Coordinates of C-alpha atoms (C1' of nucleotides) in Angstrom, one line a residue:
Chain A
M11 CA 117.7 9.0 123.7
L12 CA 120.7 11.3 121.4
E13 CA 122.5 13.4 122.8
L14 CA 122.4 17.4 122.3
N15 CA 125.1 17.8 122.6
Y16 CA 126.4 15.3 119.8
L17 CA 124.0 16.1 117.9
R18 CA 125.0 19.6 118.7
E19 CA 128.6 19.7 117.4
K20 CA 127.5 17.4 114.6
R21 CA 124.1 17.8 113.2
D22 CA 125.0 17.1 109.5
E23 CA 126.6 13.8 110.6
A24 CA 123.6 13.4 112.6
V25 CA 120.9 13.6 110.1
E26 CA 123.5 12.0 108.2
R27 CA 123.0 8.3 109.9
L28 CA 119.4 8.6 110.1
K29 CA 118.9 8.9 106.7
R30 CA 119.3 5.1 107.1
R31 CA 116.2 4.7 108.4
V32 CA 114.4 5.6 105.7
N33 CA 111.9 8.1 107.2
D34 CA 112.1 11.9 106.6
T35 CA 110.5 13.7 109.8
Y36 CA 113.6 13.0 111.5
E37 CA 115.8 15.6 110.1
A38 CA 112.8 18.2 110.6
L39 CA 112.8 17.0 114.3
V40 CA 116.2 17.3 114.9
D41 CA 116.1 20.6 113.2
E42 CA 114.0 21.8 115.8
V43 CA 115.8 19.8 118.9
L44 CA 118.7 22.3 118.1
A45 CA 115.6 25.6 117.2
V46 CA 114.2 24.7 120.3
D47 CA 117.5 24.2 122.4
V48 CA 118.9 27.9 121.6
K49 CA 115.5 28.7 122.1
K50 CA 116.1 27.4 126.0
R51 CA 119.8 27.8 126.5
K52 CA 118.1 31.9 126.3
I53 CA 115.3 31.6 128.6
Q54 CA 117.9 29.9 130.9
H55 CA 120.2 32.6 130.8
E56 CA 118.1 35.0 131.4
V57 CA 116.2 33.2 134.2
E58 CA 119.6 32.8 136.7
G59 CA 120.7 36.4 135.9
L60 CA 117.6 37.4 137.9
L61 CA 118.3 34.0 140.3
A62 CA 121.7 35.3 140.7
E63 CA 120.5 38.8 141.2
M64 CA 117.8 37.7 144.1
N65 CA 120.5 35.2 146.0
A66 CA 122.3 39.3 146.3
H67 CA 118.8 40.6 147.8
S68 CA 119.3 37.9 149.6
K69 CA 121.8 37.4 151.4
E70 CA 122.0 41.4 151.8
I71 CA 118.7 41.0 153.7
G72 CA 120.6 39.0 156.4
A73 CA 123.1 41.1 156.5
L74 CA 120.3 44.4 156.9
M75 CA 118.3 42.4 159.4
K76 CA 121.6 41.3 161.9
K77 CA 122.5 45.0 162.0
G78 CA 119.0 46.2 163.1
M79 CA 118.2 47.9 159.6
K80 CA 114.9 47.9 159.6
D81 CA 113.8 50.4 156.7
A82 CA 116.7 49.4 154.0
A83 CA 115.5 45.5 154.1
E84 CA 112.4 46.2 153.8
E85 CA 113.2 48.5 150.4
A86 CA 115.5 45.1 149.8
K87 CA 112.6 42.9 149.9
A88 CA 109.8 45.2 148.1
K89 CA 112.6 44.4 144.7
V90 CA 112.9 40.9 145.1
A91 CA 109.3 41.3 145.2
E92 CA 109.2 42.8 141.5
I93 CA 112.3 40.8 140.1
K94 CA 110.1 37.3 141.8
S95 CA 107.4 37.1 139.6
R96 CA 109.4 38.0 136.2
S97 CA 111.3 35.3 137.2
Q98 CA 108.3 33.6 137.7
E99 CA 107.3 33.6 134.5
L100 CA 111.0 32.8 132.6
K101 CA 111.3 29.5 135.5
Q102 CA 107.5 28.0 133.3
D103 CA 109.2 29.3 129.7
L104 CA 112.2 27.1 130.4
A105 CA 110.0 24.3 132.5
K106 CA 108.0 24.4 128.8
A107 CA 111.0 24.2 126.7
E108 CA 112.7 21.5 128.7
E109 CA 109.7 19.2 128.4
E110 CA 109.1 20.5 124.9
L111 CA 113.3 19.1 124.5
K112 CA 113.0 16.2 126.4
Q113 CA 109.5 14.9 124.4
L114 CA 110.7 15.8 120.9
L115 CA 114.2 14.3 121.3
Y116 CA 112.2 10.9 122.5
Q117 CA 111.1 11.3 119.1
I118 CA 114.4 10.2 118.1
P119 CA 115.4 6.9 117.4
N120 CA 119.8 6.2 117.3
A121 CA 121.1 7.4 114.0
P122 CA 122.6 4.0 112.7
N123 CA 126.1 3.7 112.5
L124 CA 127.1 4.7 108.6
D125 CA 128.1 0.5 108.2
V126 CA 123.7 -0.1 108.3
K127 CA 122.0 -0.4 104.9
E128 CA 119.4 2.1 103.8
G129 CA 116.5 -0.1 103.7
K130 CA 112.4 0.1 104.5
S131 CA 111.5 -3.8 105.6
E132 CA 113.3 -6.7 106.1
T133 CA 114.1 -7.2 102.8
D134 CA 116.5 -5.1 102.6
N135 CA 118.8 -6.7 105.4
E136 CA 122.5 -7.6 104.2
E137 CA 123.0 -10.9 104.3
V138 CA 126.8 -11.4 106.2
E139 CA 127.9 -14.4 106.9
R140 CA 126.3 -17.8 106.4
S141 CA 128.0 -21.1 107.5
G142 CA 127.0 -24.9 108.2
E143 CA 125.5 -27.5 105.8
I144 CA 121.8 -27.7 105.6
P145 CA 120.6 -31.2 106.8
Q146 CA 119.2 -33.3 103.8
L147 CA 116.1 -35.3 106.2
H148 CA 115.3 -38.6 105.7
D149 CA 111.7 -39.3 104.3
G150 CA 109.1 -38.5 106.8
A151 CA 110.8 -36.1 109.1
Q152 CA 108.8 -34.1 110.9
P153 CA 108.6 -30.7 112.6
H154 CA 108.9 -30.1 114.9
W155 CA 105.9 -29.7 117.2
D156 CA 105.2 -33.1 116.0
L157 CA 108.7 -34.2 117.1
A158 CA 108.8 -32.9 120.4
A159 CA 104.7 -35.2 120.5
K160 CA 106.2 -37.8 119.4
Y161 CA 108.9 -38.4 122.2
N162 CA 106.9 -36.7 125.1
L163 CA 109.4 -33.3 125.3
I164 CA 106.4 -30.7 124.9
D165 CA 102.9 -30.4 126.3
F166 CA 101.3 -27.3 124.3
E167 CA 98.1 -28.5 125.2
L168 CA 98.4 -28.7 129.2
G169 CA 100.5 -25.6 128.9
V170 CA 96.9 -23.5 127.6
K171 CA 94.9 -26.0 130.1
I172 CA 97.2 -25.0 133.0
T173 CA 97.8 -21.2 131.9
G174 CA 97.1 -20.3 128.3
A175 CA 98.6 -20.5 124.8
G176 CA 101.9 -19.7 124.6
F177 CA 103.1 -20.8 127.5
P178 CA 104.9 -24.7 127.1
L179 CA 105.2 -27.4 129.6
Y180 CA 108.3 -29.2 129.0
L181 CA 108.7 -32.9 129.7
G182 CA 110.9 -35.1 131.2
K183 CA 113.7 -35.1 128.0
G184 CA 112.4 -32.8 126.6
A185 CA 113.1 -29.9 130.3
Q186 CA 116.3 -31.2 130.5
L187 CA 117.2 -30.6 127.4
Q188 CA 115.9 -27.3 128.5
R189 CA 118.4 -27.8 131.3
A190 CA 121.1 -28.6 129.7
L191 CA 121.2 -26.0 127.5
I192 CA 121.0 -22.6 129.7
N193 CA 124.0 -24.5 131.6
F194 CA 125.5 -25.4 128.1
F195 CA 125.4 -21.2 127.1
L196 CA 126.0 -19.4 130.8
D197 CA 130.1 -22.0 131.0
E198 CA 130.2 -20.9 126.8
A199 CA 129.5 -17.4 128.7
I200 CA 131.4 -18.1 131.3
A201 CA 134.1 -18.8 129.5
A202 CA 134.1 -15.9 128.2
G203 CA 135.0 -13.5 130.9
Y204 CA 130.9 -12.4 131.6
A205 CA 130.2 -12.3 135.1
E206 CA 127.0 -14.3 136.0
V207 CA 124.3 -12.5 138.1
I208 CA 120.5 -14.0 138.5
P209 CA 118.4 -10.6 138.7
P210 CA 115.0 -10.6 139.3
L211 CA 112.2 -11.3 137.2
V212 CA 110.4 -8.4 137.9
V213 CA 111.2 -5.2 137.8
N214 CA 109.8 -1.4 138.6
E215 CA 109.1 1.6 136.6
A216 CA 112.3 2.9 136.8
S217 CA 114.0 -0.7 135.1
G218 CA 111.5 0.2 132.5
Y219 CA 112.7 3.2 132.2
G220 CA 115.7 3.1 132.3
T221 CA 116.1 0.6 129.4
G222 CA 113.3 2.1 127.4
Q223 CA 110.6 -0.1 127.3
L224 CA 108.4 2.2 128.4
P225 CA 106.8 4.9 128.4
D226 CA 106.6 3.2 124.2
K227 CA 106.7 -0.6 124.1
E228 CA 104.1 -0.8 127.5
G229 CA 102.2 -3.1 126.5
Q230 CA 104.9 -5.8 125.5
M231 CA 105.3 -6.9 129.4
Y232 CA 103.2 -8.3 131.8
H233 CA 102.4 -5.7 134.1
I234 CA 101.8 -6.7 137.2
T235 CA 99.2 -3.5 138.4
E236 CA 98.8 -4.2 142.1
D237 CA 102.3 -3.3 142.9
D238 CA 102.3 -1.4 139.2
L239 CA 105.5 -4.1 138.6
Y240 CA 107.0 -5.6 134.8
L241 CA 107.6 -9.4 134.5
I242 CA 111.5 -8.6 132.7
P243 CA 110.5 -9.0 129.0
T244 CA 114.3 -9.8 128.7
A245 CA 117.9 -10.0 131.6
E246 CA 118.6 -6.9 129.1
V247 CA 116.5 -5.0 131.7
P248 CA 117.6 -5.6 135.5
I249 CA 120.9 -6.2 133.9
T250 CA 121.8 -2.8 132.4
N251 CA 120.0 -1.7 135.0
M252 CA 122.4 -2.0 136.8
F253 CA 124.6 0.0 136.1
R254 CA 121.1 2.7 136.1
D255 CA 122.7 5.7 137.8
V256 CA 126.9 5.1 137.7
I257 CA 129.8 6.2 137.3
L258 CA 132.6 3.4 136.7
S259 CA 136.2 4.1 136.9
Q260 CA 137.4 4.0 133.7
D261 CA 139.6 1.1 134.6
Q262 CA 136.7 -1.6 135.2
L263 CA 136.0 -1.3 131.7
P264 CA 134.3 -3.2 129.4
V265 CA 132.4 -4.7 132.7
K266 CA 131.1 -7.7 130.9
V267 CA 127.3 -9.3 132.4
T268 CA 125.5 -12.8 131.4
G269 CA 121.9 -13.8 133.0
F270 CA 120.4 -16.7 132.8
T271 CA 116.2 -15.6 132.6
P272 CA 113.0 -16.8 132.1
C273 CA 110.9 -13.9 129.4
F274 CA 107.9 -13.3 129.4
R275 CA 106.1 -11.4 126.6
R276 CA 102.6 -10.5 125.5
E277 CA 103.7 -10.2 122.2
A278 CA 100.0 -8.3 122.1
G279 CA 99.2 -7.9 118.1
S280 CA 101.8 -10.4 117.0
Y281 CA 99.0 -13.1 115.7
G282 CA 99.4 -15.2 113.5
K283 CA 102.2 -15.5 111.9
D284 CA 104.8 -18.0 112.8
V285 CA 102.5 -18.8 115.5
R286 CA 103.3 -22.8 116.2
G287 CA 105.3 -25.0 117.8
L288 CA 107.7 -22.5 120.1
N289 CA 108.2 -19.9 117.0
R290 CA 106.2 -17.4 119.0
L291 CA 106.1 -18.5 122.4
H292 CA 104.4 -15.8 125.7
Q293 CA 106.7 -17.3 128.6
F294 CA 111.2 -18.3 127.4
D295 CA 114.3 -19.0 129.2
K296 CA 116.9 -17.1 127.2
V297 CA 120.9 -16.1 128.3
E298 CA 121.7 -13.1 128.5
I299 CA 125.5 -10.7 127.5
V300 CA 124.9 -7.1 128.4
Q301 CA 128.3 -5.0 128.2
I302 CA 129.5 -1.9 129.3
V303 CA 132.9 -0.3 127.6
H304 CA 134.5 2.6 126.5
P305 CA 133.1 3.8 123.6
N306 CA 136.3 4.2 121.4
E307 CA 136.6 0.0 121.6
S308 CA 132.4 -0.6 121.5
Y309 CA 132.7 -2.1 118.2
T310 CA 135.6 -4.3 118.9
R311 CA 133.5 -6.1 121.3
L312 CA 130.7 -6.1 119.7
G313 CA 132.7 -8.2 117.2
D314 CA 133.5 -10.7 120.1
M315 CA 129.7 -10.4 120.6
V316 CA 128.7 -12.0 117.5
N317 CA 131.7 -14.4 117.8
H318 CA 131.0 -15.4 120.4
V319 CA 127.7 -16.9 119.1
K320 CA 128.9 -17.9 116.0
G321 CA 131.1 -20.1 118.1
I322 CA 128.2 -21.6 120.4
L323 CA 126.2 -21.9 116.6
E324 CA 128.8 -24.2 115.5
K325 CA 129.5 -26.6 118.9
L326 CA 125.5 -26.7 118.9
E327 CA 126.0 -27.7 114.8
L328 CA 122.9 -26.0 113.5
P329 CA 123.3 -23.6 109.9
Y330 CA 123.3 -20.0 110.4
R331 CA 123.0 -16.9 108.4
I332 CA 124.0 -13.4 110.3
L333 CA 122.2 -10.2 108.5
R334 CA 122.9 -6.5 109.2
L335 CA 119.7 -5.4 109.5
C336 CA 119.0 -2.2 107.4
G337 CA 117.8 0.7 108.7
G338 CA 114.1 0.4 108.3
D339 CA 114.7 -3.4 110.3
L340 CA 117.0 -1.4 113.1
G341 CA 115.4 -1.7 116.4
F342 CA 114.7 2.4 118.3
A343 CA 117.6 2.6 120.5
A344 CA 119.7 -0.2 118.5
A345 CA 123.1 2.0 115.9
I346 CA 123.8 -2.3 114.5
T347 CA 122.1 -4.8 114.9
Y348 CA 123.1 -8.6 113.9
D349 CA 120.5 -11.4 113.7
F350 CA 121.3 -14.5 113.6
E351 CA 119.1 -17.5 112.1
V352 CA 119.3 -20.9 112.4
Y353 CA 117.9 -22.4 109.4
S354 CA 115.2 -25.2 110.1
A355 CA 114.9 -27.3 108.2
A356 CA 111.8 -29.1 108.6
Q357 CA 109.9 -25.8 108.3
N358 CA 111.7 -25.2 105.5
K359 CA 112.9 -21.4 107.2
W360 CA 115.9 -19.5 108.8
L361 CA 114.1 -18.8 112.7
E362 CA 115.7 -16.0 114.3
V363 CA 117.5 -16.6 117.6
S364 CA 120.0 -13.9 118.5
S365 CA 119.9 -10.6 117.6
V366 CA 123.6 -9.1 119.4
S367 CA 123.3 -4.4 119.3
N368 CA 125.1 -1.6 120.4
F369 CA 123.1 0.6 121.1
E370 CA 126.4 3.0 120.8
T371 CA 125.2 6.3 124.2
Y372 CA 121.5 5.5 123.8
Q373 CA 120.3 3.7 126.5
S374 CA 122.8 5.3 129.0
T375 CA 121.8 9.1 128.5
R376 CA 118.7 7.3 129.4
L377 CA 120.7 5.2 132.4
M378 CA 122.8 7.6 133.2
C379 CA 125.8 5.0 133.1
R380 CA 129.0 7.4 133.1
Y381 CA 132.9 6.8 133.4
R382 CA 135.4 8.7 134.1
G383 CA 138.2 8.6 131.9
D384 CA 141.2 9.4 131.8
D385 CA 140.9 13.5 131.9
K386 CA 138.5 12.7 135.1
K387 CA 135.8 14.0 133.7
T388 CA 132.3 11.6 133.8
H389 CA 131.5 10.5 129.4
L390 CA 128.8 8.2 129.1
A391 CA 129.3 4.6 128.8
H392 CA 128.3 2.6 125.1
T393 CA 126.1 -0.6 126.2
L394 CA 125.7 -3.7 124.8
N395 CA 123.7 -6.6 124.6
G396 CA 122.8 -10.1 122.5
S397 CA 121.0 -13.5 123.6
A398 CA 123.4 -16.3 124.2
L399 CA 120.8 -17.2 123.3
A400 CA 117.2 -17.9 123.4
L401 CA 116.4 -21.9 124.3
P402 CA 112.3 -22.1 122.0
R403 CA 113.9 -21.3 118.5
I404 CA 117.4 -23.2 118.6
V405 CA 115.4 -26.4 120.5
A406 CA 112.9 -26.2 117.7
A407 CA 116.3 -26.4 115.2
L408 CA 118.0 -29.0 117.1
L409 CA 114.4 -31.3 117.0
E410 CA 114.0 -30.8 113.1
N411 CA 118.0 -31.0 112.4
H412 CA 119.1 -33.9 114.3
Q413 CA 116.3 -36.1 113.5
E414 CA 116.8 -39.4 112.5
P415 CA 114.5 -42.3 111.5
E416 CA 115.8 -43.8 114.8
G417 CA 115.0 -40.6 117.8
I418 CA 117.0 -37.3 117.8
R419 CA 120.9 -36.7 117.7
I420 CA 122.5 -34.4 120.9
P421 CA 125.1 -32.7 119.3
K422 CA 128.4 -33.8 120.6
A423 CA 129.2 -30.0 122.9
L424 CA 125.7 -30.9 124.8
Q425 CA 126.1 -33.8 125.8
R426 CA 127.8 -32.9 129.1
F427 CA 125.1 -31.3 129.4
T428 CA 122.1 -34.4 129.0
G429 CA 123.6 -36.7 130.2
F430 CA 122.0 -38.7 127.2
E431 CA 122.4 -38.6 123.2
M432 CA 119.7 -39.4 121.7
I433 CA 115.9 -38.6 122.5
N434 CA 114.6 -41.5 120.7
Chain B
rG1 C1' 97.7 -7.5 156.8
rG2 C1' 99.7 -4.3 162.3
rA3 C1' 103.6 -1.1 164.4
rG4 C1' 107.8 2.3 164.5
rA5 C1' 112.1 4.3 162.5
rG6 C1' 115.2 6.6 158.4
rG7 C1' 116.4 8.4 154.2
rU8 C1' 122.6 14.3 153.4
rG9 C1' 128.1 13.9 149.1
rG10 C1' 131.9 7.2 146.4
rC11 C1' 131.0 4.6 151.8
rA12 C1' 130.0 6.3 157.5
rG13 C1' 127.7 10.1 159.3
rA14 C1' 127.7 15.8 161.9
rG15 C1' 124.2 19.0 160.8
rU16 C1' 117.0 21.9 162.6
rG17 C1' 115.4 29.1 158.6
rG18 C1' 121.0 33.3 156.3
rU19 C1' 128.0 33.5 157.8
rC20 C1' 125.4 25.3 154.6
rG21 C1' 127.2 22.5 148.4
rA22 C1' 126.7 21.2 153.4
rA23 C1' 131.2 19.4 159.9
rU24 C1' 133.7 16.2 160.6
rG25 C1' 135.8 10.5 159.6
rC26 C1' 137.1 6.6 156.2
rA27 C1' 138.2 5.9 151.0
rC28 C1' 140.2 8.0 147.2
rC29 C1' 143.9 11.7 144.0
rG30 C1' 149.2 15.2 144.6
rG31 C1' 153.0 15.9 147.2
rU32 C1' 157.1 15.9 151.5
rC33 C1' 159.2 11.7 154.3
rU34 C1' 161.7 6.8 152.4
rU35 C1' 166.4 1.9 149.1
rG36 C1' 160.1 1.0 148.5
rA37 C1' 156.5 0.2 150.9
rA38 C1' 153.1 2.0 155.3
rA39 C1' 152.6 5.1 159.1
rA40 C1' 152.9 10.6 159.7
rC41 C1' 151.9 15.2 157.7
rC42 C1' 151.0 18.7 153.7
rG43 C1' 147.1 19.9 149.5
rG44 C1' 143.2 18.4 146.4
rC45 C1' 138.3 15.4 145.7
rG46 C1' 130.1 15.3 144.8
rU47 C1' 126.8 16.2 139.8
rA48 C1' 124.0 18.4 136.2
rC49 C1' 123.3 23.1 133.3
rC50 C1' 124.9 27.9 131.1
rG51 C1' 128.9 31.2 129.9
rA52 C1' 134.7 32.2 125.8
rG53 C1' 135.9 33.2 131.1
rA54 C1' 135.5 35.5 135.3
rG55 C1' 131.6 33.7 137.0
rG56 C1' 126.5 31.8 138.0
rU57 C1' 122.9 28.4 138.2
rA58 C1' 120.4 24.2 140.6
rC59 C1' 120.3 19.7 142.7
rC60 C1' 120.1 17.4 150.9
rG61 C1' 114.7 10.2 148.6
rG62 C1' 110.2 13.1 144.5
rG63 C1' 106.3 16.9 143.8
rG64 C1' 103.7 21.6 145.9
rG65 C1' 104.1 25.6 150.2
rU66 C1' 105.1 29.3 153.4
rU67 C1' 108.7 32.9 153.3
rC68 C1' 113.4 38.7 151.0
rG69 C1' 115.5 33.6 152.4
rA70 C1' 114.7 26.5 153.4
rA71 C1' 119.0 20.4 154.0
rU72 C1' 116.2 22.7 158.2
rC73 C1' 108.9 24.7 158.9
rC74 C1' 104.8 22.8 156.4
rC75 C1' 101.8 19.5 153.0
rU76 C1' 101.3 15.7 150.0
rC77 C1' 104.3 11.3 147.4
rC78 C1' 107.9 7.6 147.1
rC79 C1' 111.4 4.3 148.8
rU80 C1' 114.2 1.3 153.2
rC81 C1' 114.7 -0.9 157.3
rU82 C1' 113.3 -2.8 162.4
rC83 C1' 109.6 -5.4 164.9
rC84 C1' 105.1 -8.7 165.5
rG85 C1' 102.1 -11.5 162.5
rC86 C1' 102.0 -14.9 158.2
rC87 C1' 104.7 -18.3 155.3
rA88 C1' 109.2 -21.2 151.1

RNA sequence: GGAGAGGUGGCAGAGUGGUCGAAUGCACCGGUCUUGAAAACCGGCGUACCGAGAGGUACCGGGGGUUCGAAUCCCUCCCUCUCCGCCA
């Protein structure tokens, strides 16, 4: 949610920023919010005046009763009864206005950072950086799904038998490669100052709301209806919810947490596009990095996170590019997002492997994640997160880009984690 | 799955209809003392919203009810803990 105060104080700036998303309903929504807010405050003022009156009378009644002044007490009671019926009506109006306000705020996405380009879809994303050589593959080079079969690394059909499509089974060196990547990514994160956690893979409804998967993206999560719990679509959910309803002290910031978890996504409605091999799965492994930071430094920290991901991709010797998403392609909760894509040499396309975002206060308003500033007051913290990294497409790119006629070469940095230098 | 206990401020823990936004202790912040620290003593110390301010309102797990008045009584839902059973 956007902060109401921000809209009140900087309405024009908010509208200007929202324009990046190329959707003209937002300006009207902002103004509607402001109008309802005025109405709400007016009602609130009135209600609280009446309640104050009632409270005063009630106290008076207590005193009168004690003194035995029954008649005077009865008189006061009658007065209260009258005020009460009026206040109850107003209370309902107030509740209605509050609900209306909330519903309106839920419909407004985060206001993009002004660096974000106006644009409708992914074709408007800006490439801000590109690094690494796109390898020239030998004749007979294959896409990863063929390589996975050739070297017996992944069995997609067996996964179908056990569970269903999108739940691959990793075998032998394929499984070891997964384990190696997870450890490599975690060690990199720890070296960068992140504290490792192993969170639950199943979360309750409140956590789903906290990070914004609920109520909108309900269909993307697996729902255990019997216990009303959800399988996590990303470690962002349990990790960020560690800080739900928490007031941190300023010197605890920045909080940096990393965690490895499997991720479960129903991928409802996304059939037919890029579904071959490892490109899109219902279950996949990912190491996530999360930061809770002081608002003044969230963009510096975002830069650190981008550099962190770059470092990993370079160590894996994969060619990558960084895209700054345009307004229209930006997620609902993000103020800015950098997508990392690695080049998949045999499929001849870029595959998204990481997404690093600053949510500013959009998540923390819902989470109520705050810190106590120098002024002793509470302020909303900024939250950021990024994948560092998601495994399947990295594996796809590693297999494809590092394939040689005699086998698949493991990048040097990864060898101490795999324990082998070649898959052959 | 069965039985029981309980949810109060950062934590612990009182409070069973008005004097309770809530005792007390710990923690924390400021001060006195001290070369410095500790101890001791004094003072402060929940969150949110409304208001220029004075101040007001709400919140004792959530929701509803009784009452002039509810942390306290009633209903309902949720959660946690303990014991037994089962299991890694």
